[in-house]
Short mmCIF file of C-alpha atoms and ligand atoms in Angstrom, two decimals:
data_model
loop_
_atom_site.label_atom_id
_atom_site.label_comp_id
_atom_site.label_asym_id
_atom_site.label_seq_id
_atom_site.Cartn_x
_atom_site.Cartn_y
_atom_site.Cartn_z
CA UNK A 20 -32.67 7.59 -3.93
CA UNK A 21 -31.24 10.57 -2.68
CA UNK A 22 -29.74 12.64 -5.37
CA UNK A 23 -25.82 13.09 -5.36
CA UNK A 24 -24.49 16.69 -7.09
CA UNK A 25 -22.07 17.36 -4.27
CA UNK A 26 -19.36 14.66 -2.83
CA UNK A 27 -16.43 15.40 -0.49
CA UNK A 28 -13.58 13.61 0.67
CA UNK A 29 -11.46 14.04 4.18
CA UNK A 30 -8.45 13.35 2.98
CA UNK A 31 -6.29 13.88 0.16
CA UNK A 32 -3.64 10.83 0.43
CA UNK A 33 -2.94 7.49 -1.73
CA UNK A 34 -6.55 6.54 -1.43
CA UNK A 35 -9.02 9.61 -1.08
CA UNK A 36 -6.70 11.48 -4.63
CA UNK A 37 -6.95 8.45 -6.80
CA UNK A 38 -10.22 7.40 -5.60
CA UNK A 39 -11.72 10.67 -5.92
CA UNK A 40 -10.28 11.95 -9.15
CA UNK A 41 -12.06 8.29 -10.86
CA UNK A 42 -15.45 9.02 -9.39
CA UNK A 43 -15.04 11.92 -10.71
CA UNK A 44 -14.12 11.26 -13.85
CA UNK A 45 -16.54 8.52 -14.50
CA UNK A 46 -19.28 10.97 -12.84
CA UNK A 47 -18.68 14.46 -14.74
CA UNK A 48 -21.93 15.82 -13.65
CA UNK A 49 -21.02 15.44 -9.67
CA UNK A 50 -18.93 17.91 -8.11
CA UNK A 51 -16.25 16.47 -6.39
CA UNK A 52 -14.15 17.94 -3.59
CA UNK A 53 -11.11 16.54 -1.90
CA UNK A 54 -10.03 18.18 1.06
CA UNK A 55 -6.84 17.58 3.05
CA UNK A 56 -5.13 19.79 6.64
CA UNK A 57 -1.85 19.71 4.54
CA UNK A 58 -1.98 22.62 2.70
CA UNK A 59 1.95 21.21 1.21
CA UNK A 60 -0.56 18.03 -0.47
CA UNK A 61 -3.18 20.23 -1.02
CA UNK A 62 -0.90 22.43 -3.33
CA UNK A 63 0.86 19.18 -4.45
CA UNK A 64 -2.44 18.29 -6.09
CA UNK A 65 -3.28 21.80 -7.57
CA UNK A 66 0.56 21.11 -9.54
CA UNK A 67 2.01 19.49 -12.01
CA UNK A 68 3.71 16.95 -9.82
CA UNK A 69 1.13 15.20 -7.73
CA UNK A 70 1.73 14.29 -4.50
CA UNK A 71 2.22 10.00 -5.32
CA UNK A 72 3.22 8.28 -8.12
CA UNK A 73 0.95 6.13 -9.33
CA UNK A 74 1.01 4.84 -12.86
CA UNK A 75 -1.97 6.70 -14.88
CA UNK A 76 -2.82 8.94 -12.36
CA UNK A 77 -1.95 12.10 -14.44
CA UNK A 78 -4.08 11.42 -17.20
CA UNK A 79 -7.49 10.93 -14.85
CA UNK A 80 -6.95 13.89 -12.66
CA UNK A 81 -5.97 15.78 -15.99
CA UNK A 82 -7.57 15.89 -19.62
CA UNK A 83 -5.99 16.52 -22.91
CA UNK A 84 -6.91 18.93 -24.93
CA UNK A 85 -5.20 21.14 -27.06
CA UNK A 86 -2.44 19.21 -26.65
CA UNK A 87 -1.95 21.08 -23.08
CA UNK A 88 -3.12 19.11 -20.09
CA UNK A 89 -6.06 21.02 -18.33
CA UNK A 90 -7.66 20.48 -14.80
CA UNK A 91 -11.20 18.41 -14.38
CA UNK A 92 -13.93 20.68 -14.22
CA UNK A 93 -15.48 18.65 -11.55
CA UNK A 94 -12.56 17.98 -9.29
CA UNK A 95 -10.85 20.21 -6.95
CA UNK A 96 -8.86 19.95 -4.23
CA UNK A 97 -8.76 22.30 -1.24
CA UNK A 98 -7.82 23.05 1.94
CA UNK A 99 -11.44 24.46 3.18
CA UNK A 100 -12.99 21.26 4.46
CA UNK A 101 -15.87 23.40 6.22
CA UNK A 102 -16.59 24.68 3.46
CA UNK A 103 -16.29 21.52 1.23
CA UNK A 104 -18.21 19.72 3.58
CA UNK A 105 -21.41 21.95 4.26
CA UNK A 106 -21.62 21.93 0.75
CA UNK A 107 -21.84 18.12 0.57
CA UNK A 108 -24.65 15.92 -0.51
CA UNK A 109 -22.21 12.53 0.34
CA UNK A 110 -19.26 12.77 2.58
CA UNK A 111 -16.01 9.72 2.22
CA UNK A 112 -13.65 9.79 5.23
CA UNK A 113 -10.43 8.83 3.91
CA UNK A 114 -7.58 9.91 6.66
CA UNK A 115 -5.29 7.73 7.54
CA UNK A 116 -5.76 5.18 10.62
CA UNK A 117 -2.03 4.70 11.65
CA UNK A 118 -1.57 1.60 14.65
CA UNK A 119 -1.81 3.61 17.63
CA UNK A 120 1.47 4.42 19.32
CA UNK A 121 0.79 5.23 22.99
CA UNK A 122 -2.31 4.43 25.35
CA UNK A 123 -4.62 1.49 25.30
CA UNK A 124 -3.54 -0.62 22.68
CA UNK A 125 -0.63 0.76 21.72
CA UNK A 126 1.19 -1.18 18.90
CA UNK A 127 -1.81 -2.80 17.97
CA UNK A 128 -4.95 -1.37 17.92
CA UNK A 129 -5.82 1.37 15.10
CA UNK A 130 -5.73 4.87 15.46
CA UNK A 131 -9.25 6.19 14.41
CA UNK A 132 -8.43 10.01 16.69
CA UNK A 133 -8.29 10.91 12.66
CA UNK A 134 -11.59 9.36 11.73
CA UNK A 135 -13.18 10.95 14.56
CA UNK A 136 -11.95 14.56 14.63
CA UNK A 137 -13.41 13.96 11.05
CA UNK A 138 -16.38 13.36 11.97
CA UNK A 139 -16.62 15.98 14.60
CA UNK A 140 -15.91 18.47 12.05
CA UNK A 141 -18.76 17.20 9.75
CA UNK A 142 -21.28 16.70 12.57
CA UNK A 143 -20.15 20.63 13.51
CA UNK A 144 -20.33 22.16 10.19
CA UNK A 145 -23.62 20.43 8.42
CA UNK A 146 -26.55 22.04 8.18
CA UNK A 147 -28.42 19.49 5.59
CA UNK A 148 -28.72 15.46 5.65
CA UNK A 149 -25.51 13.93 4.81
CA UNK A 150 -24.24 10.34 3.64
CA UNK A 151 -21.42 9.74 5.29
CA UNK A 152 -18.58 6.92 3.65
CA UNK A 153 -16.48 5.03 5.74
CA UNK A 154 -13.41 5.00 2.83
CA UNK A 155 -10.81 4.42 6.06
CA UNK A 156 -9.67 1.02 6.86
CA UNK A 157 -11.42 0.79 10.77
CA UNK A 158 -11.65 -1.47 13.35
CA UNK A 159 -14.96 -3.54 13.41
CA UNK A 160 -17.73 -0.88 14.87
CA UNK A 161 -16.34 1.95 13.89
CA UNK A 162 -19.62 3.27 12.06
CA UNK A 163 -21.50 2.94 15.59
CA UNK A 164 -18.97 5.17 17.05
CA UNK A 165 -19.67 7.36 14.54
CA UNK A 166 -23.58 7.09 14.94
CA UNK A 167 -22.65 8.14 18.37
CA UNK A 168 -20.83 11.40 17.35
CA UNK A 169 -23.58 12.68 15.18
CA UNK A 170 -26.69 12.03 17.80
CA UNK A 171 -24.19 13.94 20.10
CA UNK A 172 -23.34 16.67 18.88
CA UNK A 173 -24.79 17.38 15.28
CA UNK A 174 -28.16 19.45 14.65
CA UNK A 175 -30.93 16.99 15.21
CA UNK A 176 -32.83 18.17 12.52
CA UNK A 177 -29.92 16.62 10.43
CA UNK A 178 -29.86 13.27 9.07
CA UNK A 179 -26.74 10.91 8.86
CA UNK A 180 -26.78 8.08 7.40
CA UNK A 181 -23.05 5.83 7.75
CA UNK A 182 -21.81 4.01 5.86
CA UNK A 183 -19.06 1.10 4.92
CA UNK A 184 -17.33 1.13 1.73
CA UNK A 185 -13.39 -0.29 2.02
CA UNK A 186 -11.10 0.32 -0.72
CA UNK A 187 -9.22 -2.67 -1.60
CA UNK A 188 -6.85 -0.84 -4.12
CA UNK A 189 -3.53 -1.43 -4.33
CA UNK A 190 -0.48 0.72 -4.08
CA UNK A 191 1.13 1.02 -7.79
CA UNK A 192 -2.28 -0.55 -9.51
CA UNK A 193 -4.55 1.91 -8.10
CA UNK A 194 -5.80 3.09 -11.02
CA UNK A 195 -6.14 -0.07 -12.90
CA UNK A 196 -7.75 -1.12 -9.87
CA UNK A 197 -10.39 1.67 -9.44
CA UNK A 198 -11.29 1.37 -12.79
CA UNK A 199 -11.56 -2.13 -12.60
CA UNK A 200 -12.21 -3.43 -9.25
CA UNK A 201 -12.79 -7.28 -8.72
CA UNK A 202 -15.88 -5.96 -6.16
CA UNK A 203 -17.01 -2.93 -4.59
CA UNK A 204 -18.25 -3.45 -1.10
CA UNK A 205 -21.15 -1.62 0.53
CA UNK A 206 -21.94 -2.50 3.79
CA UNK A 207 -25.35 0.01 5.45
CA UNK A 208 -27.77 -1.06 7.98
CA UNK A 209 -31.29 -2.31 7.22
CA UNK A 210 -33.70 0.27 7.56
CA UNK A 211 -35.24 2.08 4.09
CA UNK A 212 -32.75 5.66 4.09
CA UNK A 213 -30.12 3.02 5.03
CA UNK A 214 -30.83 1.27 2.16
CA UNK A 215 -31.38 4.29 -0.02
CA UNK A 216 -28.41 6.11 1.07
CA UNK A 217 -26.75 2.40 -0.40
CA UNK A 218 -28.45 2.76 -3.72
CA UNK A 219 -27.05 5.84 -4.29
CA UNK A 220 -23.17 5.51 -3.79
CA UNK A 221 -23.38 1.88 -5.88
CA UNK A 222 -25.01 4.39 -8.80
CA UNK A 223 -22.32 6.74 -8.22
CA UNK A 224 -19.51 3.02 -9.05
CA UNK A 225 -22.60 1.71 -11.09
CA UNK A 226 -21.37 5.05 -13.88
CA UNK A 227 -18.67 2.54 -15.03
CA UNK A 228 -18.92 -0.42 -12.94
CA UNK A 229 -21.02 -3.41 -13.84
CA UNK A 230 -23.66 -3.99 -10.99
CA UNK A 231 -23.35 -7.13 -9.83
CA UNK A 232 -19.58 -6.39 -8.75
CA UNK A 233 -21.22 -3.85 -6.52
CA UNK A 234 -21.63 -5.90 -2.92
CA UNK A 235 -23.74 -4.98 -0.57
CA UNK A 236 -23.92 -6.42 3.21
CA UNK A 237 -24.66 -5.73 6.60
CA UNK A 238 -21.90 -2.92 8.36
CA UNK A 239 -20.49 -5.13 10.44
CA UNK A 240 -19.27 -7.30 7.51
CA UNK A 241 -18.35 -4.40 5.27
CA UNK A 242 -15.71 -3.09 8.12
CA UNK A 243 -14.60 -7.02 9.07
CA UNK A 244 -14.49 -8.12 4.89
CA UNK A 245 -11.34 -5.00 4.45
CA UNK A 246 -9.48 -6.40 7.67
CA UNK A 247 -9.89 -10.25 6.60
CA UNK A 248 -8.68 -9.52 2.80
CA UNK A 249 -5.65 -7.47 3.98
CA UNK A 250 -4.56 -10.43 6.71
CA UNK A 251 -5.63 -12.91 3.79
CA UNK A 252 -3.17 -11.34 1.71
CA UNK A 253 -0.61 -11.05 4.17
CA UNK A 254 -0.46 -14.75 5.40
CA UNK A 255 0.19 -15.75 1.49
CA UNK A 256 3.09 -13.62 1.55
CA UNK A 257 4.72 -14.85 5.41
CA UNK A 258 3.64 -18.31 4.46
CA UNK A 259 5.71 -18.30 1.54
CA UNK A 260 8.35 -16.81 3.41
CA UNK A 261 8.91 -19.47 6.05
CA UNK A 262 8.65 -22.12 3.29
CA UNK A 263 11.54 -20.09 1.58
CA UNK A 264 13.71 -20.33 4.56
CA UNK A 265 13.00 -24.74 4.21
CA UNK A 266 13.95 -24.16 1.22
CA UNK A 267 17.15 -22.40 1.88
CA UNK A 268 17.87 -25.55 4.57
CA UNK A 269 16.66 -28.74 2.42
CA UNK A 270 18.67 -27.46 -1.13
CA UNK A 271 14.58 -26.76 -2.40
CA UNK A 272 13.75 -23.54 -4.79
CA UNK A 273 11.47 -21.26 -3.64
CA UNK A 274 10.28 -20.37 -6.92
CA UNK A 275 9.48 -23.92 -7.99
CA UNK A 276 7.70 -24.82 -4.52
CA UNK A 277 5.88 -21.23 -5.58
CA UNK A 278 4.87 -22.36 -9.28
CA UNK A 279 4.03 -26.39 -8.15
CA UNK A 280 1.77 -25.56 -5.41
CA UNK A 281 0.17 -22.25 -6.94
CA UNK A 282 -1.15 -24.43 -10.28
CA UNK A 283 -3.89 -25.93 -7.87
CA UNK A 284 -6.57 -23.62 -8.43
CA UNK A 285 -7.45 -24.22 -4.91
CA UNK A 286 -4.17 -22.19 -3.62
CA UNK A 287 -3.77 -20.13 -7.01
CA UNK A 288 -0.69 -18.58 -8.40
CA UNK A 289 -1.04 -14.69 -6.90
CA UNK A 290 0.91 -13.19 -3.61
CA UNK A 291 3.46 -16.25 -3.31
CA UNK A 292 6.44 -15.25 -4.52
CA UNK A 293 8.68 -15.47 -1.59
CA UNK A 294 10.60 -12.02 -1.08
CA UNK A 295 11.96 -9.78 1.86
CA UNK A 296 8.72 -9.22 3.40
CA UNK A 297 5.86 -7.52 3.13
CA UNK A 298 6.06 -3.64 3.90
CA UNK A 299 3.11 -0.74 2.88
CA UNK A 300 0.94 0.95 5.15
CA UNK A 301 -1.64 -1.21 5.74
CA UNK A 302 -0.77 -4.99 5.97
CA UNK A 303 1.58 -4.52 9.25
CA UNK A 304 -1.78 -2.25 10.66
CA UNK A 305 -4.19 -4.23 9.81
CA UNK A 306 -3.25 -7.61 10.42
CA UNK A 307 -2.21 -6.01 14.10
CA UNK A 308 -5.97 -4.33 13.86
CA UNK A 309 -7.10 -7.82 14.06
CA UNK A 310 -5.17 -9.43 16.33
CA UNK A 311 -5.91 -6.72 18.97
CA UNK A 312 -9.86 -7.10 18.08
CA UNK A 313 -9.56 -10.64 18.98
CA UNK A 314 -7.22 -9.98 22.32
CA UNK A 315 -10.59 -7.80 23.51
CA UNK A 316 -12.85 -10.06 22.04
CA UNK A 317 -11.18 -12.93 24.54
CA UNK A 318 -9.64 -14.80 21.32
CA UNK A 319 -6.20 -15.37 22.31
CA UNK A 320 -5.80 -17.88 19.91
CA UNK A 321 -7.20 -16.18 17.49
CA UNK A 322 -4.85 -13.56 18.07
CA UNK A 323 -1.61 -15.69 18.41
CA UNK A 324 -2.54 -16.81 15.20
CA UNK A 325 -2.56 -13.96 13.23
CA UNK A 326 -0.16 -12.20 14.99
CA UNK A 327 2.45 -14.99 13.93
CA UNK A 328 1.60 -13.33 10.05
CA UNK A 329 3.24 -9.76 11.38
CA UNK A 330 6.39 -12.61 13.41
CA UNK A 331 7.48 -14.31 10.30
CA UNK A 332 7.53 -10.81 8.32
CA UNK A 333 10.15 -9.51 11.21
CA UNK A 334 12.13 -12.98 11.00
CA UNK A 335 11.92 -12.81 7.06
CA UNK A 336 13.54 -9.08 6.63
CA UNK A 337 16.44 -10.06 9.71
CA UNK A 338 17.38 -13.25 7.93
CA UNK A 339 17.97 -11.40 4.43
CA UNK A 340 20.15 -8.77 6.03
CA UNK A 341 21.83 -11.56 8.26
CA UNK A 342 22.69 -13.16 4.77
CA UNK A 343 24.08 -9.70 3.88
CA UNK A 344 26.44 -10.16 6.31
CA UNK A 345 27.02 -13.39 6.10
CA UNK A 346 28.28 -13.06 2.49
CA UNK A 347 30.50 -10.37 3.16
CA UNK A 348 32.65 -12.34 5.19
CA UNK A 349 30.62 -11.35 8.49
CA UNK A 350 31.52 -7.63 8.59
CA UNK A 351 30.56 -4.69 6.49
CA UNK A 352 33.25 -2.39 7.68
CA UNK A 353 33.58 0.38 5.04
CA UNK A 354 32.29 -1.91 2.51
CA UNK A 355 30.11 -0.30 -0.39
CA UNK A 356 27.12 -1.28 -0.75
CA UNK A 357 24.84 -0.50 -3.31
CA UNK A 358 21.16 -0.96 -2.16
CA UNK A 359 18.88 -0.41 -5.72
CA UNK A 360 14.94 0.39 -4.75
CA UNK A 361 13.72 1.60 -1.54
CA UNK A 362 9.61 1.73 -2.17
CA UNK A 363 8.48 -0.59 -0.59
CA UNK A 364 7.02 -2.53 -4.33
CA UNK A 365 7.56 -1.32 -7.75
CA UNK A 366 5.49 1.32 -9.34
CA UNK A 367 5.12 3.44 -6.35
CA UNK A 368 7.46 5.95 -4.29
CA UNK A 369 6.00 5.09 -1.05
CA UNK A 370 8.18 4.08 1.54
CA UNK A 371 5.90 3.60 4.72
CA UNK A 372 6.78 0.45 6.19
CA UNK A 373 9.79 -0.79 3.90
CA UNK A 374 11.70 -3.27 4.62
CA UNK A 375 14.20 -1.39 2.97
CA UNK A 376 14.24 0.91 5.98
CA UNK A 377 15.05 -1.35 8.16
CA UNK A 378 17.56 -3.39 6.06
CA UNK A 379 19.69 -0.49 5.92
CA UNK A 380 19.41 0.56 9.06
CA UNK A 381 21.59 -2.98 9.72
CA UNK A 382 23.93 -2.04 7.00
CA UNK A 383 24.36 1.30 8.49
CA UNK A 384 24.56 -0.30 12.32
CA UNK A 385 27.30 -2.42 10.54
CA UNK A 386 29.20 0.72 9.57
CA UNK A 387 28.42 -0.18 5.67
CA UNK A 388 28.99 2.59 3.71
CA UNK A 389 25.76 2.47 1.23
CA UNK A 390 24.61 4.19 -2.00
CA UNK A 391 20.95 4.32 -2.32
CA UNK A 392 19.31 4.40 -5.78
CA UNK A 393 15.21 4.51 -6.27
CA UNK A 394 13.38 5.36 -9.75
CA UNK A 395 10.77 6.97 -7.60
CA UNK A 396 11.58 7.67 -4.40
CA UNK A 397 13.55 11.14 -3.53
CA UNK A 398 16.52 12.10 -1.75
CA UNK A 399 14.78 13.90 1.02
CA UNK A 400 12.03 11.39 1.55
CA UNK A 401 14.73 8.27 1.77
CA UNK A 402 16.55 10.30 4.11
CA UNK A 403 13.95 11.33 6.70
CA UNK A 404 13.00 7.92 7.02
CA UNK A 405 16.29 6.58 7.00
CA UNK A 406 16.96 9.56 9.91
CA UNK A 407 13.94 8.90 12.10
CA UNK A 408 15.84 5.23 12.34
CA UNK A 409 19.13 5.67 12.88
CA UNK A 410 19.86 9.88 13.35
CA UNK A 411 21.78 12.63 11.77
CA UNK A 412 25.17 12.17 11.94
CA UNK A 413 25.07 8.72 11.54
CA UNK A 414 22.58 8.68 8.10
CA UNK A 415 25.60 11.35 6.92
CA UNK A 416 28.55 9.20 7.03
CA UNK A 417 27.38 6.00 6.25
CA UNK A 418 24.83 6.77 3.17
CA UNK A 419 24.89 8.32 -0.05
CA UNK A 420 22.14 9.27 -2.53
CA UNK A 421 22.95 8.38 -6.26
CA UNK A 422 20.80 9.94 -9.39
CA UNK A 423 21.60 6.68 -11.31
CA UNK A 424 22.07 2.60 -10.34
CA UNK A 425 25.25 2.73 -12.13
CA UNK A 426 26.86 5.15 -9.91
CA UNK A 427 25.46 3.49 -7.02
CA UNK A 428 26.39 0.43 -8.15
CA UNK A 429 30.46 1.25 -8.74
CA UNK A 430 33.21 -0.71 -7.24
CA UNK A 431 30.43 -1.63 -5.14
CA UNK A 432 31.10 -4.85 -2.69
CA UNK A 433 27.40 -6.59 -3.13
CA UNK A 434 24.41 -5.11 -4.62
CA UNK A 435 21.47 -5.28 -2.66
CA UNK A 436 17.47 -5.10 -4.72
CA UNK A 437 14.79 -4.64 -2.56
CA UNK A 438 12.10 -3.59 -5.07
CA UNK A 439 11.07 -5.43 -7.78
CA UNK A 440 11.57 -2.29 -10.14
CA UNK A 441 10.98 -3.61 -13.68
CA UNK A 442 13.98 -1.81 -14.33
CA UNK A 443 15.94 -3.78 -12.31
CA UNK A 444 14.72 -6.79 -13.83
CA UNK A 445 14.96 -6.78 -17.62
CA UNK A 446 17.18 -4.92 -19.50
CA UNK A 447 20.22 -3.16 -18.58
CA UNK A 448 21.13 -3.03 -14.88
CA UNK A 449 21.92 -6.71 -14.39
CA UNK A 450 23.19 -7.28 -17.76
CA UNK A 451 26.33 -4.39 -17.44
CA UNK A 452 29.92 -5.46 -18.38
CA UNK A 453 31.63 -6.66 -14.98
CA UNK A 454 33.86 -3.55 -16.47
CA UNK A 455 32.05 -1.70 -13.23
CA UNK A 456 31.28 -4.13 -10.79
CA UNK A 457 34.52 -5.76 -10.36
CA UNK A 458 34.00 -8.32 -7.44
CA UNK A 459 30.71 -7.08 -6.55
CA UNK A 460 28.36 -9.42 -5.09
CA UNK A 461 25.05 -9.44 -6.89
CA UNK A 462 22.55 -10.01 -4.31
CA UNK A 463 19.46 -10.25 -6.49
CA UNK A 464 16.93 -12.44 -8.14
CA UNK A 465 17.75 -15.32 -10.27
CA UNK A 466 17.38 -14.29 -13.66
CA UNK A 467 15.72 -17.17 -14.95
CA UNK A 468 12.21 -17.77 -13.29
CA UNK A 469 10.86 -20.87 -12.90
CA UNK A 470 8.05 -20.39 -15.19
CA UNK A 471 9.77 -19.41 -17.70
CA UNK A 472 11.62 -23.31 -17.72
CA UNK A 473 8.61 -24.43 -17.24
CA UNK A 474 7.28 -23.75 -20.62
CA UNK A 475 5.31 -20.65 -20.84
CA UNK A 476 6.67 -17.71 -21.99
CA UNK A 477 6.20 -15.07 -18.28
CA UNK A 478 7.53 -13.14 -15.45
CA UNK A 479 10.47 -11.70 -14.78
CA UNK A 480 13.30 -12.81 -12.43
CA UNK A 481 11.84 -11.17 -9.12
CA UNK A 482 8.53 -10.09 -9.75
CA UNK A 483 6.89 -9.52 -6.58
CA UNK A 484 5.08 -10.93 -4.45
CA UNK A 485 2.52 -13.13 -6.17
CA UNK A 486 3.22 -14.85 -9.38
CA UNK A 487 6.22 -17.13 -9.54
CA UNK A 488 4.37 -19.07 -11.81
CA UNK A 489 2.69 -19.11 -15.43
CA UNK A 490 0.95 -17.41 -17.74
CA UNK A 491 0.00 -14.45 -15.79
CA UNK A 492 1.54 -10.89 -15.64
CA UNK A 493 2.46 -10.31 -12.41
CA UNK A 494 0.25 -7.87 -10.51
CA UNK A 495 1.17 -6.11 -7.52
CA UNK A 496 -1.75 -6.36 -5.39
CA UNK A 497 -2.43 -4.46 -2.39
CA UNK A 498 0.56 -3.84 -0.26
CA UNK A 499 2.70 -6.44 -1.54
CA UNK A 500 5.92 -6.89 -0.93
CA UNK A 501 9.65 -6.00 -1.53
CA UNK A 502 11.77 -8.48 -3.90
CA UNK A 503 13.73 -10.61 -2.03
CA UNK A 504 16.91 -11.69 -3.40
CA UNK A 505 19.26 -14.44 -3.58
CA UNK A 506 22.99 -14.29 -2.77
CA UNK A 507 24.66 -15.05 -6.24
CA UNK A 508 25.63 -18.09 -6.44
CA UNK A 509 23.26 -19.61 -3.49
CA UNK A 510 21.22 -22.40 -4.79
CA UNK A 511 17.42 -20.45 -4.53
CA UNK A 512 16.01 -17.19 -4.50
CA UNK A 513 14.92 -15.38 -1.97
CA UNK A 514 13.26 -12.40 -0.66
CA UNK A 515 9.86 -10.61 -2.30
CA UNK A 516 8.69 -7.94 -1.41
CA UNK A 517 5.88 -6.65 0.79
P1 NAI B 169 -2.11 9.04 3.66
O1 NAI B 169 -1.64 9.38 5.15
O2 NAI B 169 -1.79 9.14 2.66
O3 NAI B 169 -3.51 10.07 3.41
C1 NAI B 169 -4.67 10.21 4.69
C2 NAI B 169 -4.85 11.97 4.72
O4 NAI B 169 -5.84 12.41 5.41
C3 NAI B 169 -3.75 13.11 5.31
O5 NAI B 169 -3.14 13.56 3.88
C4 NAI B 169 -3.83 14.01 6.11
O6 NAI B 169 -3.36 14.73 6.09
C5 NAI B 169 -5.13 13.77 5.91
N1 NAI B 169 -6.18 13.90 7.11
C6 NAI B 169 -6.13 13.37 8.29
N2 NAI B 169 -7.05 14.02 8.87
C7 NAI B 169 -7.59 14.87 8.42
C8 NAI B 169 -9.10 15.61 8.85
N3 NAI B 169 -9.72 15.64 9.93
N4 NAI B 169 -8.92 16.08 8.15
C9 NAI B 169 -8.51 16.40 6.70
N5 NAI B 169 -7.54 15.83 6.20
C10 NAI B 169 -6.99 15.10 7.01
O7 NAI B 169 -3.46 7.56 3.82
P2 NAI B 169 -3.45 6.73 2.79
O8 NAI B 169 -2.78 5.61 2.59
O9 NAI B 169 -4.47 7.34 1.50
O10 NAI B 169 -4.73 5.71 3.70
C11 NAI B 169 -6.50 6.53 4.40
C12 NAI B 169 -6.54 5.29 4.11
O11 NAI B 169 -7.35 4.37 3.84
C13 NAI B 169 -6.40 4.36 5.75
O12 NAI B 169 -7.42 4.15 6.64
C14 NAI B 169 -5.86 2.83 5.23
O13 NAI B 169 -5.97 1.78 6.12
C15 NAI B 169 -6.88 2.95 4.16
N6 NAI B 169 -6.02 2.46 2.54
C16 NAI B 169 -5.16 2.36 2.38
C17 NAI B 169 -4.64 1.96 0.76
C18 NAI B 169 -2.99 2.06 0.89
O14 NAI B 169 -3.21 1.43 -0.38
N7 NAI B 169 -2.38 3.14 1.02
C19 NAI B 169 -5.39 0.93 0.44
C20 NAI B 169 -6.83 0.36 0.57
C21 NAI B 169 -7.28 1.13 1.98
#
């Protein structure tokens, strides 16, 4: 088995940063350098204001010593991409793989341009053998393309072994997920060299993860398993959301439905909380990636099946905004609407694909005055997102960012909760005396979850996409969504999250 002394991770994002921080933490004898093209992102990783909010992240990046925090001695963040590649024995490729916006497959296919650019750079710089690990979520077959790149442009005396090792962490619970994952998946070829490389990668994880949770499969299975996992998770959210519409039409209660069906062990309770729809950077793009793969493989029925998961999600988001408009006499003109929660789910500052952006944009289109608050999403971040959709002038005229939820809610005609942050569903906010809220409509989750009524102590009203149910503490999973809410007085709760 090759010895790993030095690791490089290309891409210091939501996956590369936390994953490598945990690997460095658990393998103190190995130097781990996370590199990125973005100077600002690297500067933030090297400062005390990390570029992403993730519970527990600071503790993994820093080493408490004499009361003051000091960086781990074997974890580095740098923009010297070439230098870090040259020194590394093993390289994680952890760059973004967004949906293509132009060209063949635009709107559905994954753009692997960043993965390819990273591979080319690795091929150009390397003078010693490397194990290349696909950490990014990629279309099935990408490992083969990477091999082609190394064969075409790298020094022929250097050996590259390409492995697939998709990441299953969920934002908001990334550190817990990394510290105790359900499984680590490693895909490789079956040559002796490939199996040895897979063994070296498995050893890194075995520093803290029981061997039986480290699963090795063929490389195609590994690539496809990541897409399959996200598609199945997204499908559960769309399934319960489609049922929420049936509940509204019939008088059934979607939380009761989730609870009742979730008790069936074949179904399970997680990811069954109705919501405004899923968001986050992964679910939509990964489902569309699978749709595109099915189309190119001449499987139109498969493509249609999975596409409907995204269609229901879009429909659910529109439906929610429609309910806000109809709850306020079909006109929002000049009414103040308080929006609490902008992140696509709780415990993250990430707004990528957040349902909040589309919802607020529709409120702006209705000429509402929107007051925003989120505990972790910054003013600049949300204004950038909204400006992209609505233009500068419109955002300036209709949107105010508030530093606390009470200011956002003061004299509002409606209060719309779009992220299931604990602070919105527990203590203070929903128990504010009517003083400030006046005749405000609260578009929020039901105060008492069905699980509590059904006797087990548990989840709070707007827990996220997963448990509407039993004795589990709700745990957000990857890309889980934003809480759906219900118009006060309406028979049943609504949205969840992403
Ligand atoms: P991100 O956008 O936060 O980070 C990617 C980083 O890669 C960016 O900072 C970018 O500047 C950098 N980068 C791009 N090309 C580069 C190059 N050639 N050299 C150096 N740096 C480069 O993306 P995120 O969210 O970390 O996702 C990365 C991959 O992991 C994606 O494929 C995603 O689908 C997958 N994934 C994401 C999860 C999530 O929760 N965000 C969970 C599991 C997988």
